[in-house]
Amino acid sequence: MTSWNGAIVGCGFFAHNHLHGWGELKERCAIRAVCDIDGGKAQAAADAFGIPNVYTNIEELLARETLDFVDIVTTAPSHRALVEACARRGVATVVQKPLAPDWADASALVATMDRAGRPLMVHENFRFQAPLSRAADVLRSGVIGEAVWGQFSFRTGYDIYAGQPYLAEVERFVLLDLAIHVLDIARVFMGEAETVACRSQSVRPGIKGEDMATVMLGHRGGATSIVDVTYASRQTPDPFPQTLLHVDGRQGSIRLDREFHLTVTTPEGTTREVVAPHASAWMSPQWVLIQDSVVATQRHWLDCLDGGAEPATSGRDNLKTFALVEASYRSAAAGGSLVTPEVF
Ligand code: NAD
Ligand code: 89V
């Protein structure tokens, strides 16, 4: 098995999860360098994780290091320039969601990496969450028949702004930051969507963008699904960061309820199981679901590097999810009218 050499760009709030995650996979890869325009953050990450080389500029990083991949954990406005820098050097790249702030940047950066002929994976980790991945396997097994209706729901009042204060300042907020995960899940379960209708709301005082959105998707083949997301649902207990789902098939249904309770009804009867994430010592109870999925996403990346396969959440694939976000914004701007996502 090859051991791959990587570097992390962006050492802020979420990067420690990536650093721990790569550490769990240390038999298969090593992080040789970290980079952040804030040299203090880069140095702190290097010190905490024993990483030898520290940079404040990606060009310098790429010029000096011999890398098999770069893992970009910065916020969206920087993604295009950073991915394109990697493409110019022919370095395979993982980039956090959302791929970019808008469609123009997202499609341009994917096209640039396509021209470079190197792999690009979006760190879209929700489909790698243990309970969602298990539920998708059940659907693929065929026991509930063809999916005809779905609801994918992420509703929380968790103080997301404490760790990610920039979210209060962005004009495109919950669709781009959160619905993008859940729309990706809707695609996994229901297939591609050809129509989108969305209404969005801004509920919490003092934020710039929308923090509540409800999207109705019309899928190829006739199935319908609802994606509803918000950071403004006050509830106790709060399910953050769980995505709950209900999928009706022609012969049965799949439900994922709170605390990872998966219920499957088929013509043969109903089965119930609890599909909890795998907890490692570095994970926190609040974030274990997400943190475990970071490791699973990274494992998938290494599997793809080993096998020369296209990642399930490649740049090209993620543009299909991104197109649903863009269509949702267009629909919401028109008061919820039916729109068609960008064509591929
Ligand atoms: P952050 O602002 O805390 O950290 C980003 C870091 O990137 C900062 O330290 C900043 O100095 C650095 N940076 C910015 N531009 C740079 C550049 N050109 N070169 C080098 N460094 C640069 O942000 P965060 O909360 O860690 O989020 C990072 C990304 O992770 C976002 O896209 C966010 O949506 C995503 N995220 C994903 C999940 C998930 O579950 N998948 C969870 C949280 C955050
Ligand atoms: O993707 C994110 O920014 C995550 C989550 C969706 C869990 O809020 O922090």
mmCIF file of C-alpha atoms and ligand atoms in Angstrom:
data_model
loop_
_atom_site.group_PDB
_atom_site.id
_atom_site.type_symbol
_atom_site.label_atom_id
_atom_site.label_comp_id
_atom_site.label_asym_id
_atom_site.label_seq_id
_atom_site.Cartn_x
_atom_site.Cartn_y
_atom_site.Cartn_z
ATOM 1 C CA MET A 1 0.000 0.000 0.000
ATOM 2 C CA THR A 2 1.320 3.437 -0.942
ATOM 3 C CA SER A 3 1.832 5.992 1.810
ATOM 4 C CA TRP A 4 0.655 9.342 0.473
ATOM 5 C CA ASN A 5 2.194 12.703 1.394
ATOM 6 C CA GLY A 6 -0.239 15.534 2.032
ATOM 7 C CA ALA A 7 -0.438 19.117 3.268
ATOM 8 C CA ILE A 8 -3.266 21.024 4.919
ATOM 9 C CA VAL A 9 -4.126 24.565 3.858
ATOM 10 C CA GLY A 10 -6.265 26.450 6.403
ATOM 11 C CA CYS A 11 -5.721 25.864 10.137
ATOM 12 C CA GLY A 12 -8.884 27.387 11.620
ATOM 13 C CA PHE A 13 -11.927 26.049 13.476
ATOM 14 C CA PHE A 14 -12.519 22.813 11.546
ATOM 15 C CA ALA A 15 -8.940 21.907 10.565
ATOM 16 C CA HIS A 16 -8.168 20.038 13.789
ATOM 17 C CA ASN A 17 -10.736 17.439 12.733
ATOM 18 C CA HIS A 18 -8.875 16.937 9.443
ATOM 19 C CA LEU A 19 -5.542 16.754 11.272
ATOM 20 C CA HIS A 20 -6.831 14.165 13.747
ATOM 21 C CA GLY A 21 -8.534 12.307 10.912
ATOM 22 C CA TRP A 22 -5.359 11.992 8.825
ATOM 23 C CA GLY A 23 -3.654 10.912 12.046
ATOM 24 C CA GLU A 24 -6.097 7.999 12.321
ATOM 25 C CA LEU A 25 -5.010 6.994 8.817
ATOM 26 C CA LYS A 26 -1.278 7.368 9.478
ATOM 27 C CA GLU A 27 -0.502 3.911 8.092
ATOM 28 C CA ARG A 28 -1.638 5.219 4.718
ATOM 29 C CA CYS A 29 -0.624 8.899 4.646
ATOM 30 C CA ALA A 30 1.446 11.582 6.347
ATOM 31 C CA ILE A 31 0.766 15.311 6.628
ATOM 32 C CA ARG A 32 4.143 16.899 5.829
ATOM 33 C CA ALA A 33 3.180 20.577 6.015
ATOM 34 C CA VAL A 34 0.523 23.033 7.097
ATOM 35 C CA CYS A 35 -0.239 26.427 5.601
ATOM 36 C CA ASP A 36 -2.347 29.369 6.781
ATOM 37 C CA ILE A 37 -2.138 33.055 5.914
ATOM 38 C CA ASP A 38 -2.214 33.508 9.696
ATOM 39 C CA GLY A 39 1.252 32.211 10.587
ATOM 40 C CA GLY A 40 0.315 31.820 14.254
ATOM 41 C CA LYS A 41 -2.491 29.389 13.425
ATOM 42 C CA ALA A 42 -0.257 27.400 11.079
ATOM 43 C CA GLN A 43 2.476 27.156 13.706
ATOM 44 C CA ALA A 44 -0.005 26.157 16.435
ATOM 45 C CA ALA A 45 -1.350 23.340 14.232
ATOM 46 C CA ALA A 46 2.178 22.185 13.398
ATOM 47 C CA ASP A 47 3.137 22.168 17.086
ATOM 48 C CA ALA A 48 -0.021 20.342 18.177
ATOM 49 C CA PHE A 49 0.293 17.619 15.535
ATOM 50 C CA GLY A 50 4.077 17.351 15.154
ATOM 51 C CA ILE A 51 4.116 18.556 11.547
ATOM 52 C CA PRO A 52 7.581 19.538 10.303
ATOM 53 C CA ASN A 53 6.937 22.325 7.792
ATOM 54 C CA VAL A 54 4.940 25.543 8.116
ATOM 55 C CA TYR A 55 3.919 28.016 5.381
ATOM 56 C CA THR A 56 1.834 31.161 5.075
ATOM 57 C CA ASN A 57 1.536 31.038 1.279
ATOM 58 C CA ILE A 58 0.301 28.156 -0.874
ATOM 59 C CA GLU A 59 2.651 28.952 -3.775
ATOM 60 C CA GLU A 60 5.633 28.593 -1.475
ATOM 61 C CA LEU A 61 4.202 25.377 -0.041
ATOM 62 C CA LEU A 62 3.707 23.889 -3.508
ATOM 63 C CA ALA A 63 7.138 25.030 -4.698
ATOM 64 C CA ARG A 64 9.034 23.523 -1.770
ATOM 65 C CA GLU A 65 7.140 20.354 -0.861
ATOM 66 C CA THR A 66 6.764 17.127 -2.836
ATOM 67 C CA LEU A 67 3.105 16.357 -2.295
ATOM 68 C CA ASP A 68 0.632 13.727 -3.457
ATOM 69 C CA PHE A 69 -2.312 15.811 -2.280
ATOM 70 C CA VAL A 70 -3.366 19.063 -0.697
ATOM 71 C CA ASP A 71 -6.338 19.247 1.690
ATOM 72 C CA ILE A 72 -7.955 22.712 1.655
ATOM 73 C CA VAL A 73 -9.818 23.618 4.863
ATOM 74 C CA THR A 74 -10.328 27.336 4.271
ATOM 75 C CA THR A 75 -13.674 29.069 3.781
ATOM 76 C CA ALA A 76 -15.286 29.251 0.348
ATOM 77 C CA PRO A 77 -14.053 32.651 -0.939
ATOM 78 C CA SER A 78 -10.462 31.345 -1.109
ATOM 79 C CA HIS A 79 -11.224 27.953 -2.676
ATOM 80 C CA ARG A 80 -10.955 28.844 -6.358
ATOM 81 C CA ALA A 81 -7.526 30.459 -6.112
ATOM 82 C CA LEU A 82 -6.202 27.661 -3.887
ATOM 83 C CA VAL A 83 -7.545 24.795 -6.012
ATOM 84 C CA GLU A 84 -6.272 26.475 -9.175
ATOM 85 C CA ALA A 85 -2.819 26.853 -7.603
ATOM 86 C CA CYS A 86 -2.830 23.084 -6.952
ATOM 87 C CA ALA A 87 -4.048 22.413 -10.501
ATOM 88 C CA ARG A 88 -1.165 24.448 -11.973
ATOM 89 C CA ARG A 89 1.271 22.222 -10.064
ATOM 90 C CA GLY A 90 -0.656 19.045 -10.954
ATOM 91 C CA VAL A 91 -1.390 18.200 -7.306
ATOM 92 C CA ALA A 92 -4.518 16.179 -6.430
ATOM 93 C CA THR A 93 -6.775 18.169 -4.120
ATOM 94 C CA VAL A 94 -9.454 17.786 -1.484
ATOM 95 C CA VAL A 95 -11.461 20.941 -0.791
ATOM 96 C CA GLN A 96 -13.994 21.574 1.954
ATOM 97 C CA LYS A 97 -17.624 22.348 1.196
ATOM 98 C CA PRO A 98 -19.058 24.640 -0.022
ATOM 99 C CA LEU A 99 -16.979 24.345 -3.166
ATOM 100 C CA ALA A 100 -17.187 28.112 -3.772
ATOM 101 C CA PRO A 101 -19.352 31.126 -2.937
ATOM 102 C CA ASP A 102 -21.188 30.919 -6.278
ATOM 103 C CA TRP A 103 -21.701 28.895 -9.436
ATOM 104 C CA ALA A 104 -19.179 30.843 -11.529
ATOM 105 C CA ASP A 105 -16.278 30.054 -9.185
ATOM 106 C CA ALA A 106 -17.430 26.485 -8.500
ATOM 107 C CA SER A 107 -17.735 25.514 -12.161
ATOM 108 C CA ALA A 108 -14.496 27.334 -13.090
ATOM 109 C CA LEU A 109 -12.385 25.584 -10.465
ATOM 110 C CA VAL A 110 -13.759 22.164 -11.414
ATOM 111 C CA ALA A 111 -13.017 22.876 -15.089
ATOM 112 C CA THR A 112 -9.455 23.983 -14.238
ATOM 113 C CA MET A 113 -8.743 20.781 -12.312
ATOM 114 C CA ASP A 114 -10.366 18.718 -15.098
ATOM 115 C CA ARG A 115 -7.984 20.316 -17.607
ATOM 116 C CA ALA A 116 -5.066 19.506 -15.285
ATOM 117 C CA GLY A 117 -6.277 15.891 -15.274
ATOM 118 C CA ARG A 118 -5.802 15.490 -11.516
ATOM 119 C CA PRO A 119 -8.337 14.217 -8.938
ATOM 120 C CA LEU A 120 -10.489 16.727 -7.073
ATOM 121 C CA MET A 121 -12.725 15.663 -4.198
ATOM 122 C CA VAL A 122 -15.079 17.891 -2.249
ATOM 123 C CA HIS A 123 -14.975 17.098 1.468
ATOM 124 C CA GLU A 124 -18.747 16.484 1.483
ATOM 125 C CA ASN A 125 -18.808 14.307 4.576
ATOM 126 C CA PHE A 126 -22.526 13.887 5.299
ATOM 127 C CA ARG A 127 -22.974 10.920 2.978
ATOM 128 C CA PHE A 128 -20.087 9.254 4.857
ATOM 129 C CA GLN A 129 -21.871 9.558 8.236
ATOM 130 C CA ALA A 130 -22.397 6.065 9.621
ATOM 131 C CA PRO A 131 -26.224 6.191 10.015
ATOM 132 C CA LEU A 132 -26.833 7.887 6.633
ATOM 133 C CA SER A 133 -24.449 5.549 4.876
ATOM 134 C CA ARG A 134 -26.200 2.505 6.418
ATOM 135 C CA ALA A 135 -29.642 3.859 5.449
ATOM 136 C CA ALA A 136 -28.431 4.386 1.860
ATOM 137 C CA ASP A 137 -27.130 0.805 1.776
ATOM 138 C CA VAL A 138 -30.582 -0.417 2.871
ATOM 139 C CA LEU A 139 -32.219 1.530 0.052
ATOM 140 C CA ARG A 140 -29.685 0.214 -2.494
ATOM 141 C CA SER A 141 -30.378 -3.361 -1.322
ATOM 142 C CA GLY A 142 -33.860 -2.977 -2.843
ATOM 143 C CA VAL A 143 -35.875 -4.114 0.205
ATOM 144 C CA ILE A 144 -38.210 -1.092 0.160
ATOM 145 C CA GLY A 145 -38.394 -0.954 -3.641
ATOM 146 C CA GLU A 146 -38.028 2.199 -5.695
ATOM 147 C CA ALA A 147 -37.952 5.407 -3.599
ATOM 148 C CA VAL A 148 -40.987 7.551 -4.379
ATOM 149 C CA TRP A 149 -40.907 10.199 -1.616
ATOM 150 C CA GLY A 150 -38.324 11.480 0.845
ATOM 151 C CA GLN A 151 -37.837 14.003 3.604
ATOM 152 C CA PHE A 152 -34.344 15.014 4.728
ATOM 153 C CA SER A 153 -34.324 17.291 7.718
ATOM 154 C CA PHE A 154 -31.656 19.172 9.698
ATOM 155 C CA ARG A 155 -33.196 21.473 12.289
ATOM 156 C CA THR A 156 -31.235 22.855 15.203
ATOM 157 C CA GLY A 157 -30.791 25.855 17.462
ATOM 158 C CA TYR A 158 -27.174 24.914 18.243
ATOM 159 C CA ASP A 159 -24.968 28.018 18.499
ATOM 160 C CA ILE A 160 -23.100 27.498 15.247
ATOM 161 C CA TYR A 161 -21.830 31.101 15.405
ATOM 162 C CA ALA A 162 -19.615 30.394 18.427
ATOM 163 C CA GLY A 163 -17.224 28.285 16.335
ATOM 164 C CA GLN A 164 -17.971 29.784 12.928
ATOM 165 C CA PRO A 165 -18.682 33.519 13.498
ATOM 166 C CA TYR A 166 -18.278 34.292 9.768
ATOM 167 C CA LEU A 167 -21.627 32.565 9.170
ATOM 168 C CA ALA A 168 -23.456 35.528 10.713
ATOM 169 C CA GLU A 169 -21.878 37.811 8.096
ATOM 170 C CA VAL A 170 -22.552 35.960 4.840
ATOM 171 C CA GLU A 171 -25.439 36.979 2.609
ATOM 172 C CA ARG A 172 -25.828 33.434 1.235
ATOM 173 C CA PHE A 173 -26.016 31.460 4.449
ATOM 174 C CA VAL A 174 -28.007 28.370 5.294
ATOM 175 C CA LEU A 175 -28.555 27.071 1.749
ATOM 176 C CA LEU A 176 -24.851 27.334 0.938
ATOM 177 C CA ASP A 177 -23.495 26.221 4.320
ATOM 178 C CA LEU A 178 -25.978 23.570 5.474
ATOM 179 C CA ALA A 179 -28.587 22.711 2.845
ATOM 180 C CA ILE A 180 -25.677 21.849 0.551
ATOM 181 C CA HIS A 181 -24.995 18.821 2.785
ATOM 182 C CA VAL A 182 -28.636 17.776 2.965
ATOM 183 C CA LEU A 183 -29.311 18.321 -0.766
ATOM 184 C CA ASP A 184 -26.363 16.013 -1.384
ATOM 185 C CA ILE A 185 -28.071 13.407 0.818
ATOM 186 C CA ALA A 186 -31.312 13.873 -1.139
ATOM 187 C CA ARG A 187 -29.388 13.113 -4.350
ATOM 188 C CA VAL A 188 -27.884 9.976 -2.799
ATOM 189 C CA PHE A 189 -31.324 8.622 -1.864
ATOM 190 C CA MET A 190 -33.601 9.980 -4.579
ATOM 191 C CA GLY A 191 -31.344 10.557 -7.604
ATOM 192 C CA GLU A 192 -30.980 13.746 -9.631
ATOM 193 C CA ALA A 193 -33.576 16.495 -9.408
ATOM 194 C CA GLU A 194 -35.011 18.262 -12.437
ATOM 195 C CA THR A 195 -37.156 20.823 -10.593
ATOM 196 C CA VAL A 196 -36.554 22.884 -7.462
ATOM 197 C CA ALA A 197 -38.882 25.100 -5.436
ATOM 198 C CA CYS A 198 -37.563 26.857 -2.348
ATOM 199 C CA ARG A 199 -38.677 29.293 0.288
ATOM 200 C CA SER A 200 -36.155 30.765 2.693
ATOM 201 C CA GLN A 201 -36.450 32.871 5.852
ATOM 202 C CA SER A 202 -34.179 34.903 8.102
ATOM 203 C CA VAL A 203 -35.233 34.255 11.678
ATOM 204 C CA ARG A 204 -32.391 35.003 14.088
ATOM 205 C CA PRO A 205 -31.901 38.756 14.599
ATOM 206 C CA GLY A 206 -28.529 40.188 13.625
ATOM 207 C CA ILE A 207 -27.518 37.765 10.875
ATOM 208 C CA LYS A 208 -27.120 38.867 7.247
ATOM 209 C CA GLY A 209 -28.381 35.824 5.376
ATOM 210 C CA GLU A 210 -31.201 33.284 5.468
ATOM 211 C CA ASP A 211 -31.106 30.786 8.349
ATOM 212 C CA MET A 212 -34.145 28.683 7.454
ATOM 213 C CA ALA A 213 -34.941 27.036 4.111
ATOM 214 C CA THR A 214 -37.452 24.545 2.759
ATOM 215 C CA VAL A 215 -36.771 22.993 -0.640
ATOM 216 C CA MET A 216 -39.057 20.740 -2.677
ATOM 217 C CA LEU A 217 -37.273 18.640 -5.302
ATOM 218 C CA GLY A 218 -38.874 16.917 -8.281
ATOM 219 C CA HIS A 219 -36.682 13.961 -9.164
ATOM 220 C CA ARG A 220 -36.202 12.239 -12.510
ATOM 221 C CA GLY A 221 -38.694 9.381 -12.674
ATOM 222 C CA GLY A 222 -41.370 11.215 -10.664
ATOM 223 C CA ALA A 223 -40.231 10.966 -7.038
ATOM 224 C CA THR A 224 -40.590 14.016 -4.766
ATOM 225 C CA SER A 225 -38.511 15.043 -1.787
ATOM 226 C CA ILE A 226 -38.354 17.785 0.827
ATOM 227 C CA VAL A 227 -35.130 19.164 2.248
ATOM 228 C CA ASP A 228 -35.683 21.371 5.291
ATOM 229 C CA VAL A 229 -32.822 22.985 7.186
ATOM 230 C CA THR A 230 -32.360 25.628 9.825
ATOM 231 C CA TYR A 231 -30.042 26.904 12.535
ATOM 232 C CA ALA A 232 -33.009 28.724 14.128
ATOM 233 C CA SER A 233 -35.085 25.910 15.629
ATOM 234 C CA ARG A 234 -35.101 26.180 19.418
ATOM 235 C CA GLN A 235 -35.750 22.723 20.823
ATOM 236 C CA THR A 236 -34.775 20.519 23.762
ATOM 237 C CA PRO A 237 -33.099 18.152 23.395
ATOM 238 C CA ASP A 238 -31.430 19.566 20.303
ATOM 239 C CA PRO A 239 -30.516 16.936 17.706
ATOM 240 C CA PHE A 240 -27.456 18.815 16.326
ATOM 241 C CA PRO A 241 -25.762 17.661 14.130
ATOM 242 C CA GLN A 242 -28.107 14.854 13.111
ATOM 243 C CA THR A 243 -29.864 14.658 9.751
ATOM 244 C CA LEU A 244 -33.207 12.865 10.119
ATOM 245 C CA LEU A 245 -34.907 11.185 7.200
ATOM 246 C CA HIS A 246 -37.973 9.356 5.999
ATOM 247 C CA VAL A 247 -38.012 7.619 2.626
ATOM 248 C CA ASP A 248 -41.095 5.888 1.240
ATOM 249 C CA GLY A 249 -40.481 3.164 -1.309
ATOM 250 C CA ARG A 250 -42.997 1.238 -3.383
ATOM 251 C CA GLN A 251 -42.794 -1.700 -0.932
ATOM 252 C CA GLY A 252 -41.822 -0.134 2.390
ATOM 253 C CA SER A 253 -39.992 2.700 4.125
ATOM 254 C CA ILE A 254 -36.780 3.766 5.850
ATOM 255 C CA ARG A 255 -36.733 6.145 8.805
ATOM 256 C CA LEU A 256 -33.695 7.590 10.545
ATOM 257 C CA ASP A 257 -34.837 9.135 13.806
ATOM 258 C CA ARG A 258 -32.998 10.853 16.630
ATOM 259 C CA GLU A 259 -30.019 9.163 18.223
ATOM 260 C CA PHE A 260 -29.361 7.071 15.123
ATOM 261 C CA HIS A 261 -32.482 4.885 15.347
ATOM 262 C CA LEU A 262 -32.957 3.289 11.952
ATOM 263 C CA THR A 263 -36.328 1.640 11.224
ATOM 264 C CA VAL A 264 -36.897 -0.323 8.021
ATOM 265 C CA THR A 265 -40.330 -1.574 7.004
ATOM 266 C CA THR A 266 -40.589 -4.106 4.168
ATOM 267 C CA PRO A 267 -43.281 -6.578 3.086
ATOM 268 C CA GLU A 268 -41.583 -9.056 5.483
ATOM 269 C CA GLY A 269 -41.969 -6.812 8.561
ATOM 270 C CA THR A 270 -40.140 -4.075 10.474
ATOM 271 C CA THR A 271 -36.543 -4.107 11.728
ATOM 272 C CA ARG A 272 -34.908 -1.615 14.066
ATOM 273 C CA GLU A 273 -31.248 -0.907 14.761
ATOM 274 C CA VAL A 274 -29.113 1.852 16.231
ATOM 275 C CA VAL A 275 -26.290 2.910 13.895
ATOM 276 C CA ALA A 276 -23.977 4.983 16.070
ATOM 277 C CA PRO A 277 -20.776 6.589 14.764
ATOM 278 C CA HIS A 278 -17.420 5.173 15.798
ATOM 279 C CA ALA A 279 -15.986 7.318 18.615
ATOM 280 C CA SER A 280 -12.210 7.788 18.975
ATOM 281 C CA ALA A 281 -10.539 9.388 22.002
ATOM 282 C CA TRP A 282 -10.002 12.773 20.273
ATOM 283 C CA MET A 283 -13.672 13.197 19.339
ATOM 284 C CA SER A 284 -16.171 15.200 21.405
ATOM 285 C CA PRO A 285 -19.669 13.879 22.204
ATOM 286 C CA GLN A 286 -21.297 16.842 20.422
ATOM 287 C CA TRP A 287 -19.300 16.401 17.211
ATOM 288 C CA VAL A 288 -18.592 12.668 17.057
ATOM 289 C CA LEU A 289 -21.058 12.086 14.211
ATOM 290 C CA ILE A 290 -19.292 14.717 12.090
ATOM 291 C CA GLN A 291 -15.782 13.794 13.237
ATOM 292 C CA ASP A 292 -16.250 10.101 12.449
ATOM 293 C CA SER A 293 -17.503 11.085 8.991
ATOM 294 C CA VAL A 294 -14.383 13.198 8.416
ATOM 295 C CA VAL A 295 -12.257 10.068 8.874
ATOM 296 C CA ALA A 296 -14.583 8.074 6.588
ATOM 297 C CA THR A 297 -14.357 10.786 3.913
ATOM 298 C CA GLN A 298 -10.561 10.828 4.153
ATOM 299 C CA ARG A 299 -10.449 7.022 3.981
ATOM 300 C CA HIS A 300 -12.505 7.199 0.780
ATOM 301 C CA TRP A 301 -10.010 9.702 -0.666
ATOM 302 C CA LEU A 302 -7.071 7.380 0.080
ATOM 303 C CA ASP A 303 -8.982 4.411 -1.370
ATOM 304 C CA CYS A 304 -9.499 6.449 -4.553
ATOM 305 C CA LEU A 305 -5.822 7.458 -4.701
ATOM 306 C CA ASP A 306 -4.817 3.801 -4.192
ATOM 307 C CA GLY A 307 -7.194 2.527 -6.861
ATOM 308 C CA GLY A 308 -7.103 5.439 -9.318
ATOM 309 C CA ALA A 309 -10.889 5.774 -8.956
ATOM 310 C CA GLU A 310 -12.977 8.959 -9.140
ATOM 311 C CA PRO A 311 -14.179 9.975 -5.648
ATOM 312 C CA ALA A 312 -17.927 9.674 -5.027
ATOM 313 C CA THR A 313 -17.932 13.382 -4.137
ATOM 314 C CA SER A 314 -15.643 14.508 -6.954
ATOM 315 C CA GLY A 315 -15.736 18.125 -8.092
ATOM 316 C CA ARG A 316 -17.884 17.041 -11.043
ATOM 317 C CA ASP A 317 -20.336 15.201 -8.810
ATOM 318 C CA ASN A 318 -20.506 18.038 -6.309
ATOM 319 C CA LEU A 319 -21.443 20.521 -9.040
ATOM 320 C CA LYS A 320 -24.755 18.635 -9.270
ATOM 321 C CA THR A 321 -25.381 19.356 -5.581
ATOM 322 C CA PHE A 322 -24.143 22.922 -6.030
ATOM 323 C CA ALA A 323 -26.614 23.376 -8.888
ATOM 324 C CA LEU A 324 -29.451 22.546 -6.472
ATOM 325 C CA VAL A 325 -28.216 25.258 -4.086
ATOM 326 C CA GLU A 326 -28.102 27.799 -6.919
ATOM 327 C CA ALA A 327 -31.549 26.757 -8.123
ATOM 328 C CA SER A 328 -32.842 27.103 -4.553
ATOM 329 C CA TYR A 329 -31.545 30.673 -4.358
ATOM 330 C CA ARG A 330 -33.163 31.508 -7.703
ATOM 331 C CA SER A 331 -36.456 29.984 -6.631
ATOM 332 C CA ALA A 332 -36.422 31.694 -3.225
ATOM 333 C CA ALA A 333 -35.696 35.057 -4.898
ATOM 334 C CA ALA A 334 -38.811 34.496 -6.987
ATOM 335 C CA GLY A 335 -40.930 33.694 -3.925
ATOM 336 C CA GLY A 336 -40.726 29.910 -4.258
ATOM 337 C CA SER A 337 -41.470 29.377 -7.937
ATOM 338 C CA LEU A 338 -40.441 26.194 -9.748
ATOM 339 C CA VAL A 339 -37.001 26.414 -11.402
ATOM 340 C CA THR A 340 -34.769 24.024 -13.317
ATOM 341 C CA PRO A 341 -31.221 23.447 -12.029
ATOM 342 C CA GLU A 342 -28.208 24.088 -14.287
ATOM 343 C CA VAL A 343 -27.859 21.309 -16.844
ATOM 344 C CA PHE A 344 -24.807 19.046 -17.045
HETATM 345 P P1 NAD B 1 -12.049 29.300 9.737
HETATM 346 O O1 NAD B 1 -12.276 30.686 9.254
HETATM 347 O O2 NAD B 1 -12.112 29.029 11.206
HETATM 348 O O3 NAD B 1 -10.641 28.757 9.228
HETATM 349 C C1 NAD B 1 -10.195 28.983 7.922
HETATM 350 C C2 NAD B 1 -8.695 29.242 7.972
HETATM 351 O O4 NAD B 1 -8.236 29.404 6.630
HETATM 352 C C3 NAD B 1 -8.309 30.522 8.722
HETATM 353 O O5 NAD B 1 -7.358 30.202 9.719
HETATM 354 C C4 NAD B 1 -7.736 31.432 7.646
HETATM 355 O O6 NAD B 1 -6.666 32.248 8.112
HETATM 356 C C5 NAD B 1 -7.254 30.416 6.623
HETATM 357 N N1 NAD B 1 -7.147 30.934 5.253
HETATM 358 C C6 NAD B 1 -8.030 31.725 4.581
HETATM 359 N N2 NAD B 1 -7.584 31.973 3.336
HETATM 360 C C7 NAD B 1 -6.410 31.318 3.200
HETATM 361 C C8 NAD B 1 -5.480 31.170 2.148
HETATM 362 N N3 NAD B 1 -5.670 31.776 0.958
HETATM 363 N N4 NAD B 1 -4.378 30.416 2.347
HETATM 364 C C9 NAD B 1 -4.167 29.805 3.548
HETATM 365 N N5 NAD B 1 -5.020 29.918 4.592
HETATM 366 C C10 NAD B 1 -6.127 30.650 4.416
HETATM 367 O O7 NAD B 1 -13.088 28.376 8.948
HETATM 368 P P2 NAD B 1 -13.629 26.935 9.384
HETATM 369 O O8 NAD B 1 -14.817 27.104 10.253
HETATM 370 O O9 NAD B 1 -12.516 26.080 9.814
HETATM 371 O O10 NAD B 1 -14.216 26.407 7.982
HETATM 372 C C11 NAD B 1 -13.373 26.022 6.934
HETATM 373 C C12 NAD B 1 -14.226 25.296 5.899
HETATM 374 O O11 NAD B 1 -14.710 24.097 6.487
HETATM 375 C C13 NAD B 1 -15.457 26.071 5.440
HETATM 376 O O12 NAD B 1 -15.593 25.926 4.056
HETATM 377 C C14 NAD B 1 -16.621 25.427 6.195
HETATM 378 O O13 NAD B 1 -17.853 25.455 5.511
HETATM 379 C C15 NAD B 1 -16.122 24.003 6.298
HETATM 380 N N6 NAD B 1 -16.706 23.247 7.400
HETATM 381 C C16 NAD B 1 -17.159 22.012 7.110
HETATM 382 C C17 NAD B 1 -17.715 21.232 8.092
HETATM 383 C C18 NAD B 1 -18.214 19.866 7.719
HETATM 384 O O14 NAD B 1 -18.804 19.178 8.528
HETATM 385 N N7 NAD B 1 -17.948 19.410 6.501
HETATM 386 C C19 NAD B 1 -17.822 21.710 9.384
HETATM 387 C C20 NAD B 1 -17.321 22.985 9.664
HETATM 388 C C21 NAD B 1 -16.753 23.757 8.659
HETATM 389 O O1 89V B 2 -20.707 22.021 7.555
HETATM 390 C C1 89V B 2 -20.688 22.678 8.587
HETATM 391 O O2 89V B 2 -20.367 23.862 8.604
HETATM 392 C C2 89V B 2 -20.980 22.002 9.912
HETATM 393 C C3 89V B 2 -22.412 21.718 10.240
HETATM 394 C C4 89V B 2 -23.300 21.477 9.099
HETATM 395 C C5 89V B 2 -22.473 20.562 11.171
HETATM 396 O O3 89V B 2 -22.938 22.844 10.877
HETATM 397 O O4 89V B 2 -20.472 22.803 10.932
#
